Short mmCIF file of C-alpha atoms and ligand atoms in Angstrom, two decimals:
data_model
loop_
_atom_site.label_atom_id
_atom_site.label_comp_id
_atom_site.label_asym_id
_atom_site.label_seq_id
_atom_site.Cartn_x
_atom_site.Cartn_y
_atom_site.Cartn_z
CA UNK R 36 -9.10 -6.22 12.75
CA UNK R 37 -9.97 -9.27 10.74
CA UNK R 38 -9.80 -9.70 7.01
CA UNK R 39 -7.17 -7.05 6.44
CA UNK R 40 -5.16 -9.38 4.21
CA UNK R 41 -7.94 -10.11 1.75
CA UNK R 42 -10.09 -7.98 -0.46
CA UNK R 43 -13.57 -7.05 0.77
CA UNK R 44 -16.14 -9.61 -0.32
CA UNK R 45 -18.53 -7.00 -1.67
CA UNK R 46 -16.11 -5.79 -4.32
CA UNK R 47 -17.46 -6.10 -7.83
CA UNK R 48 -14.65 -5.50 -10.27
CA UNK R 49 -15.14 -7.56 -13.37
CA UNK R 50 -14.01 -6.77 -16.88
CA UNK R 51 -15.23 -8.55 -20.01
CA UNK R 52 -12.85 -10.53 -22.17
CA UNK R 53 -13.45 -9.55 -25.79
CA UNK R 54 -11.69 -11.64 -28.40
CA UNK R 55 -13.69 -10.75 -31.47
CA UNK R 56 -15.08 -7.54 -32.85
CA UNK R 57 -13.65 -4.10 -33.39
CA UNK R 58 -12.78 -3.19 -29.86
CA UNK R 59 -9.07 -2.96 -29.22
CA UNK R 60 -9.26 -2.81 -25.49
CA UNK R 61 -11.73 -2.56 -22.70
CA UNK R 62 -11.66 -0.35 -19.67
CA UNK R 63 -13.69 0.18 -16.55
CA UNK R 64 -13.83 2.52 -13.59
CA UNK R 65 -14.91 1.58 -10.11
CA UNK R 66 -15.25 3.16 -6.73
CA UNK R 67 -14.69 0.36 -4.23
CA UNK R 68 -15.31 0.39 -0.51
CA UNK R 69 -12.33 0.19 1.80
CA UNK R 70 -12.19 -0.75 5.48
CA UNK R 71 -12.14 2.28 7.80
CA UNK R 72 -8.76 1.20 9.17
CA UNK R 73 -5.99 -1.12 8.14
CA UNK R 74 -2.86 -2.24 9.96
CA UNK R 75 -0.05 -2.84 7.53
CA UNK R 76 3.73 -2.80 7.82
CA UNK R 77 3.54 -1.62 11.43
CA UNK R 78 1.44 1.41 10.58
CA UNK R 79 -2.21 2.04 11.31
CA UNK R 80 -3.83 3.55 8.23
CA UNK R 81 -7.16 5.35 8.35
CA UNK R 82 -8.82 5.18 4.97
CA UNK R 83 -10.70 8.34 4.13
CA UNK R 84 -12.16 7.65 0.71
CA UNK R 85 -13.31 4.79 -1.46
CA UNK R 86 -10.67 3.20 -3.65
CA UNK R 87 -10.93 4.83 -7.07
CA UNK R 88 -9.86 2.38 -9.75
CA UNK R 89 -9.34 2.61 -13.47
CA UNK R 90 -8.62 -0.74 -15.09
CA UNK R 91 -7.67 -1.14 -18.70
CA UNK R 92 -7.17 -4.28 -20.69
CA UNK R 93 -4.48 -3.48 -23.24
CA UNK R 94 -5.11 -5.20 -26.53
CA UNK R 95 -7.59 -7.79 -27.65
CA UNK R 96 -5.54 -10.96 -27.57
CA UNK R 97 -5.90 -13.91 -25.28
CA UNK R 98 -2.77 -12.86 -23.50
CA UNK R 99 -2.72 -9.23 -22.52
CA UNK R 100 -1.51 -6.69 -20.05
CA UNK R 101 -3.98 -5.28 -17.62
CA UNK R 102 -3.23 -1.89 -16.16
CA UNK R 103 -4.67 -0.91 -12.82
CA UNK R 104 -4.52 2.73 -11.80
CA UNK R 105 -5.79 3.60 -8.37
CA UNK R 106 -6.04 6.52 -5.99
CA UNK R 107 -7.42 7.11 -2.52
CA UNK R 108 -7.18 9.36 0.52
CA UNK R 109 -5.76 8.05 3.76
CA UNK R 110 -4.04 9.13 6.95
CA UNK R 111 -1.36 7.51 9.09
CA UNK R 112 0.80 8.54 12.03
CA UNK R 113 4.08 10.23 11.15
CA UNK R 114 6.88 7.68 11.59
CA UNK R 115 8.87 10.21 13.67
CA UNK R 116 6.41 12.32 15.67
CA UNK R 117 3.24 10.18 15.46
CA UNK R 118 1.13 13.11 14.28
CA UNK R 119 -1.80 12.05 12.10
CA UNK R 120 -0.66 12.81 8.56
CA UNK R 121 -3.01 13.05 5.56
CA UNK R 122 -1.97 11.08 2.48
CA UNK R 123 -3.13 11.27 -1.12
CA UNK R 124 -1.98 8.03 -2.68
CA UNK R 125 -1.94 7.08 -6.33
CA UNK R 126 -0.39 4.10 -8.02
CA UNK R 127 -0.21 2.26 -11.31
CA UNK R 128 0.27 -1.49 -11.61
CA UNK R 129 0.44 -3.98 -14.47
CA UNK R 130 -0.46 -7.62 -14.60
CA UNK R 131 0.04 -10.06 -17.42
CA UNK R 132 -2.92 -12.32 -18.11
CA UNK R 133 -2.71 -15.58 -19.92
CA UNK R 134 -5.29 -18.33 -20.49
CA UNK R 135 -4.42 -21.62 -18.94
CA UNK R 136 -5.76 -25.07 -18.41
CA UNK R 137 -4.46 -25.06 -14.85
CA UNK R 138 -6.77 -24.16 -12.05
CA UNK R 139 -7.02 -20.61 -10.89
CA UNK R 140 -4.64 -19.77 -8.12
CA UNK R 141 -1.67 -21.68 -9.53
CA UNK R 142 0.08 -18.62 -10.80
CA UNK R 143 3.78 -18.99 -11.57
CA UNK R 144 4.61 -15.37 -10.92
CA UNK R 145 3.06 -12.69 -8.76
CA UNK R 146 2.33 -10.48 -11.74
CA UNK R 147 1.25 -13.28 -14.08
CA UNK R 148 -2.38 -14.26 -13.75
CA UNK R 149 -3.79 -17.29 -15.48
CA UNK R 150 -7.48 -17.50 -16.22
CA UNK R 151 -9.63 -20.40 -17.40
CA UNK R 152 -9.73 -20.64 -21.19
CA UNK R 153 -13.52 -20.52 -21.35
CA UNK R 154 -13.85 -17.31 -19.30
CA UNK R 155 -15.96 -14.50 -20.71
CA UNK R 156 -14.93 -12.04 -18.04
CA UNK R 157 -12.28 -11.78 -15.37
CA UNK R 158 -12.59 -10.73 -11.76
CA UNK R 159 -9.87 -8.22 -10.86
CA UNK R 160 -10.68 -7.95 -7.17
CA UNK R 161 -7.61 -9.76 -5.92
CA UNK R 162 -5.24 -7.86 -8.20
CA UNK R 163 -6.81 -4.53 -7.21
CA UNK R 164 -6.50 -5.39 -3.53
CA UNK R 165 -2.87 -6.41 -4.02
CA UNK R 166 -2.18 -3.15 -5.90
CA UNK R 167 -3.85 -1.20 -3.09
CA UNK R 168 -1.65 -2.88 -0.47
CA UNK R 169 1.49 -2.33 -2.57
CA UNK R 170 0.67 1.37 -2.91
CA UNK R 171 0.69 1.94 0.85
CA UNK R 172 3.92 3.69 1.87
CA UNK R 173 5.91 1.81 4.54
CA UNK R 174 7.10 5.09 6.03
CA UNK R 175 5.09 8.26 6.58
CA UNK R 176 6.53 11.69 7.38
CA UNK R 177 4.35 14.67 8.33
CA UNK R 178 6.99 16.75 6.59
CA UNK R 179 10.40 16.00 5.09
CA UNK R 180 12.32 17.61 8.00
CA UNK R 181 10.11 16.41 10.86
CA UNK R 182 12.18 16.72 14.03
CA UNK R 183 10.44 13.80 15.73
CA UNK R 184 9.99 13.21 19.44
CA UNK R 185 12.59 13.83 22.15
CA UNK R 186 13.97 10.39 23.10
CA UNK R 187 14.24 11.53 26.72
CA UNK R 188 10.97 13.25 27.55
CA UNK R 189 8.82 12.42 24.52
CA UNK R 190 8.10 16.06 23.67
CA UNK R 191 7.29 16.94 20.06
CA UNK R 192 10.48 18.68 18.92
CA UNK R 193 8.58 20.33 16.04
CA UNK R 194 6.92 22.51 18.69
CA UNK R 195 10.30 23.69 19.98
CA UNK R 196 13.25 22.58 22.05
CA UNK R 197 12.17 20.73 25.17
CA UNK R 198 15.43 21.51 26.96
CA UNK R 199 16.80 17.97 27.10
CA UNK R 200 19.04 18.29 24.04
CA UNK R 201 20.61 21.55 25.24
CA UNK R 202 22.14 19.58 28.11
CA UNK R 203 23.84 17.40 25.54
CA UNK R 204 22.77 14.22 27.22
CA UNK R 205 22.40 11.06 25.22
CA UNK R 206 20.34 8.47 27.08
CA UNK R 207 22.95 5.80 26.33
CA UNK R 208 25.73 7.97 27.73
CA UNK R 209 23.58 8.76 30.72
CA UNK R 210 23.37 5.06 31.51
CA UNK R 211 27.18 4.81 31.37
CA UNK R 212 27.52 7.81 33.64
CA UNK R 213 25.19 6.24 36.14
CA UNK R 214 27.22 3.04 36.14
CA UNK R 215 30.64 4.67 35.99
CA UNK R 216 30.37 8.03 37.72
CA UNK R 217 34.03 8.96 37.07
CA UNK R 218 34.12 8.45 33.30
CA UNK R 219 32.97 11.90 32.29
CA UNK R 220 35.33 13.63 34.68
CA UNK R 221 38.40 11.80 33.46
CA UNK R 222 37.79 12.53 29.78
ZN1 ZN V 162 6.32 14.18 12.10
ZN1 ZN V 163 13.05 16.27 25.95
#
């Protein structure tokens, strides 16, 4: 899949910069489209909902914190048994914005965003996409005590004992036994 490392081009997530007037802060809510699937951190995520975003500019100064809260529904294979596992993901992220004469993109820190001094609004698309990626879990379990798959026959051990483990055979030991047939008898 192409483009999985960048935010969708059709995202419109702009927030006005207000430096005068009574308003203390500004906020906005968006529902942004997500790709149907995304490969990240070795997992294949299916995305089941739009990305729901609440963005809030905290304070009315030229430097400010911007809070991004997001939530979405997804599914990914369990890291142990591969069963498709539904996920309800929510996250909260903060960025620090500061006006700068330097060109956009020359940010000194991942969470510090500089914007041109003459801006009247800022585009949050990249920060929202980054927050979305950071909110993806790198490990998914269908349940806390998932028994996983049998390393010998591949059976789903959540469905019951496949019989392999009752013989007490470890595949690594089995290899040794095949090479050295007498080892187990001598011990
Ligand atoms: Zn599982
Ligand atoms: Zn088995």
